[in-house]
Coordinates of C-alpha atoms in Angstrom, one line a residue:
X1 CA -8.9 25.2 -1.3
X2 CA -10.4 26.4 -4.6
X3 CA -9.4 23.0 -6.7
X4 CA -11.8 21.8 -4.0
X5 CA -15.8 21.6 -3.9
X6 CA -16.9 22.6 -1.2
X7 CA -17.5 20.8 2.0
X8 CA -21.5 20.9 2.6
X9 CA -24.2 18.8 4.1
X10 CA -27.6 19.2 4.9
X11 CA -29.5 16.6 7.4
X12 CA -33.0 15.9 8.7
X13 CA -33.8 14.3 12.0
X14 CA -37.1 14.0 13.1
X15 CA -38.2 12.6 16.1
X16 CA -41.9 13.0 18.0
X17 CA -40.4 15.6 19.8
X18 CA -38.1 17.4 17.5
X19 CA -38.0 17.8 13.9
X20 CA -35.0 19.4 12.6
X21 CA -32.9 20.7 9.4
X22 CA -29.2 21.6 9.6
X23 CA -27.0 22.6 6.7
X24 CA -23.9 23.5 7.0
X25 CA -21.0 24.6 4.3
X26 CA -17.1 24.3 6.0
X27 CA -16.0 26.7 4.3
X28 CA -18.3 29.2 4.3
X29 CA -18.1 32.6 5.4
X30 CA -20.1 32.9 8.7
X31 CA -23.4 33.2 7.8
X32 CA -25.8 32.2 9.9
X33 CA -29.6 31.4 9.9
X34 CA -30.8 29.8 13.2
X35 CA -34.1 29.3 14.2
X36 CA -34.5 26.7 17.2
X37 CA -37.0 29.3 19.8
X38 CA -34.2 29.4 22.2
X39 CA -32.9 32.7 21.4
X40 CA -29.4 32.5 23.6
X41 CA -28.9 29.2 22.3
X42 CA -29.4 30.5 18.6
X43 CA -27.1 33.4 19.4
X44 CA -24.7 31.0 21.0
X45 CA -25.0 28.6 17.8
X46 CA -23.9 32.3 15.9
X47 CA -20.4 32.1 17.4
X48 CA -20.0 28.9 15.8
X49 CA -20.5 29.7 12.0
X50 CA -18.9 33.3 13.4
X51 CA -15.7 31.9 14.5
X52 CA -15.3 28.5 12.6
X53 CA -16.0 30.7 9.4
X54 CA -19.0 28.4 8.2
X55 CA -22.0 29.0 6.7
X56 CA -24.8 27.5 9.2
X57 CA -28.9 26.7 8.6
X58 CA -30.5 25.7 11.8
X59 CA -34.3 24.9 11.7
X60 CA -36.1 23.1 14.9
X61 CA -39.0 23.2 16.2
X62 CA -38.7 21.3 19.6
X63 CA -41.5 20.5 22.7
X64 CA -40.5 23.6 24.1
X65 CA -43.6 23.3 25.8
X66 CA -42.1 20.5 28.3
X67 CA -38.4 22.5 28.4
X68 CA -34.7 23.4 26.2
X69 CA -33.6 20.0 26.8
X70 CA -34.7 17.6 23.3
X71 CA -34.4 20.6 21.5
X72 CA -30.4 22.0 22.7
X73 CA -29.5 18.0 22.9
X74 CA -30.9 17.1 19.1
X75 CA -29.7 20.3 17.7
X76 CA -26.4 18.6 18.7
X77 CA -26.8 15.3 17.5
X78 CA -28.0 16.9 13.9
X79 CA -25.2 19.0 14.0
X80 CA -22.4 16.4 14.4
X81 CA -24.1 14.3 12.0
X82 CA -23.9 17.3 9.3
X83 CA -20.5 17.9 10.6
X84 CA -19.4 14.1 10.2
X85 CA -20.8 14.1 6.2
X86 CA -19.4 17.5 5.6
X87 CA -15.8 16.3 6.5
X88 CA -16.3 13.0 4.5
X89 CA -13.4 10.7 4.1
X90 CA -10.9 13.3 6.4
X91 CA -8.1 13.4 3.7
X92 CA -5.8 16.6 4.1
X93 CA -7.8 17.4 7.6
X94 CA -5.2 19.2 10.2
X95 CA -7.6 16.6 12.1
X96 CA -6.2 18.6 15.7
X97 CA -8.0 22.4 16.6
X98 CA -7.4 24.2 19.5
X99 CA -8.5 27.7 20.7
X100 CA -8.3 30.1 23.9
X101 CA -11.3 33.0 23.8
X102 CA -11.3 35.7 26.2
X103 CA -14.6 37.7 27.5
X104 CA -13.6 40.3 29.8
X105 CA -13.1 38.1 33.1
X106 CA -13.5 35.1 30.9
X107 CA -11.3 32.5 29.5
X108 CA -12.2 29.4 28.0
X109 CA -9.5 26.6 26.0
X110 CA -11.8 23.9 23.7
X111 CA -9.3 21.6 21.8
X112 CA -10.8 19.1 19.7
X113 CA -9.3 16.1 17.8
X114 CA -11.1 14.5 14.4
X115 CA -10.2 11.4 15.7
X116 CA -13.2 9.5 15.0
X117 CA -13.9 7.8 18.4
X118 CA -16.7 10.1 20.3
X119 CA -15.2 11.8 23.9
X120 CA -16.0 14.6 25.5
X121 CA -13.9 16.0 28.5
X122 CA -15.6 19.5 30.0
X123 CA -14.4 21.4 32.9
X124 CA -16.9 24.0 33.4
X125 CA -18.8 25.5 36.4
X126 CA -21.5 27.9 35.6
X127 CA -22.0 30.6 38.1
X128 CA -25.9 30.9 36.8
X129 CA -27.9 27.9 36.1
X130 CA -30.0 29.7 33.3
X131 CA -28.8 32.0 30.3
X132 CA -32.5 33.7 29.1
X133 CA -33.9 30.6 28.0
X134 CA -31.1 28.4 28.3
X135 CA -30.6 26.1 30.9
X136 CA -26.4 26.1 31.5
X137 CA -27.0 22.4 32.4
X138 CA -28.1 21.4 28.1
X139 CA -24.6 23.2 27.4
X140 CA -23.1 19.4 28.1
X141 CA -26.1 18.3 26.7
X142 CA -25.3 20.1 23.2
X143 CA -21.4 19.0 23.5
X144 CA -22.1 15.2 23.6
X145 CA -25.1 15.4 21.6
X146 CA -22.0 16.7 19.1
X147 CA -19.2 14.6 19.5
X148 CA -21.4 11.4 19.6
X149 CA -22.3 11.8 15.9
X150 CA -19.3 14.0 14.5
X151 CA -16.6 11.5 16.2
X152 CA -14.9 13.5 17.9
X153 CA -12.4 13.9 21.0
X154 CA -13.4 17.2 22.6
X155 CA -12.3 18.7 25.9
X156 CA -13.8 21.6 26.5
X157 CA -12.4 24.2 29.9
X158 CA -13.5 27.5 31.5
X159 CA -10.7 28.4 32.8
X160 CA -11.9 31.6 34.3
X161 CA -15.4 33.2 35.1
X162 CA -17.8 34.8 36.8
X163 CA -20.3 36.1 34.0
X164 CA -22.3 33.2 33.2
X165 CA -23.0 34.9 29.8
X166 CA -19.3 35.5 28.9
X167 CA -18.6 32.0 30.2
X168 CA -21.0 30.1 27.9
X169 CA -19.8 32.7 25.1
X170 CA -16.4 31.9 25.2
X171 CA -16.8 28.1 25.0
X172 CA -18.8 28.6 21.8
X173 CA -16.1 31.4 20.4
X174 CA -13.2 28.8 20.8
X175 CA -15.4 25.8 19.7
X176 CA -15.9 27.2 16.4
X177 CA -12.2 28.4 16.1
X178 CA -11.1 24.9 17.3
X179 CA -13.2 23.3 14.8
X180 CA -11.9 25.7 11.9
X181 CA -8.4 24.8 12.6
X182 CA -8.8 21.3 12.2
X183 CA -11.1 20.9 9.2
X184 CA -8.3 23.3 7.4
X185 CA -7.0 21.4 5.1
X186 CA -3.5 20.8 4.9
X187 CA -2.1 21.5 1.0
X188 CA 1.0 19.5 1.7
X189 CA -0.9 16.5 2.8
X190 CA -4.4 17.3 0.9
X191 CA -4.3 13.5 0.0
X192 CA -3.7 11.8 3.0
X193 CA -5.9 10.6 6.2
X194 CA -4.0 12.4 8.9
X195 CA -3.4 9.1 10.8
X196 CA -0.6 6.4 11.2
X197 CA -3.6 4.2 10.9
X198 CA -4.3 5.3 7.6
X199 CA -7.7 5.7 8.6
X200 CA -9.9 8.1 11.2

């Protein structure tokens, strides 16, 4: 990786009821700076740079007023879109990630694939619906917010649970371990789209 520059993007996305900055550096070293008023959802967002290993700028400031919802759901869509620039044209991608986190009575599998066609496949039943300030129903929201703009095949399970906390947390531990796997480049194929296709 050091022939390489390194993989960064920044994006804006304003709307009348979010306006948002996210800048994000692949391969980072899991620095974070999160601002979006939701603090579980910031800390949450901090397993992601944490565990992908990627340095990760988060700036909204949402109609919290009304609820979570614009705000978790754009974060998302901003995300992906950085995400999506960041990987550029996918040559030398692993493309495939896959991860299983444990939290104490906890265990969650996320397996994503840089596939290029949005899906997301999620399995989960929270035992709380709120998390502080988080409602456990924008965690979906986030998710396909995400995979809508990065282009990405992501199935997302809790297998096991009871702590809503260490539920949510181990979803976000093995989505940023998922994610670093497959934007790893491969040195033995740093010049080709990991596809028969030829293209992702």
């Amino acid at each position: 990786m050091s022939s390489r520059e390194p993989r960064i993007a920044e994006v804006r996305r304003d709307t009348k009821e979010t306006q948002i900055r996210v800048r994000i550096n692949l391969d980072g070293s899991g620095q974070a700076k999160l601002a979006t008023g939701i603090g579980f959802f910031d800390h949450m967002l901090d397993q992601i740079a944490r565990h992908g290993l990627v340095d990760l700028e988060v700036e909204c400031a949402g109609d919290l007023h009304i609820d979570g919802h614009h705000t978790v759901e754009d974060v998302g869509i901003t995300l992906g879109m950085a995400v999506a620039k960041a990987v550029g044209d996918k040559k030398g991608l692993t493309r495939y990630g896959h991860s299983y986190v444990p939290l104490d009575e906890a265990l969650s599998r996320v397996v994503v694939d840089f596939s290029g066609r949005p899906g997301l496949h999620m399995g989960v039943e929270f035992t709380r619906a709120t998390i502080g300030a988080l409602d456990t129903q924008l965690v979906f929201e986030f998710f396909q917010g995400f995979v809508n703009y990065a282009l990405v095949s992501l199935h997302i399970d809790n297998l096991k649970g009871v702590n809503a906390h260490h539920q949510c947390e181990t979803i976000f531990k093995a989505f940023g371990r998922a994610l670093r796997m497959a934007w790893t480049v491969d040195e033995r194929a740093a010049d080709v789209i990991p596809s028969t296709k030829g293209c992702l």
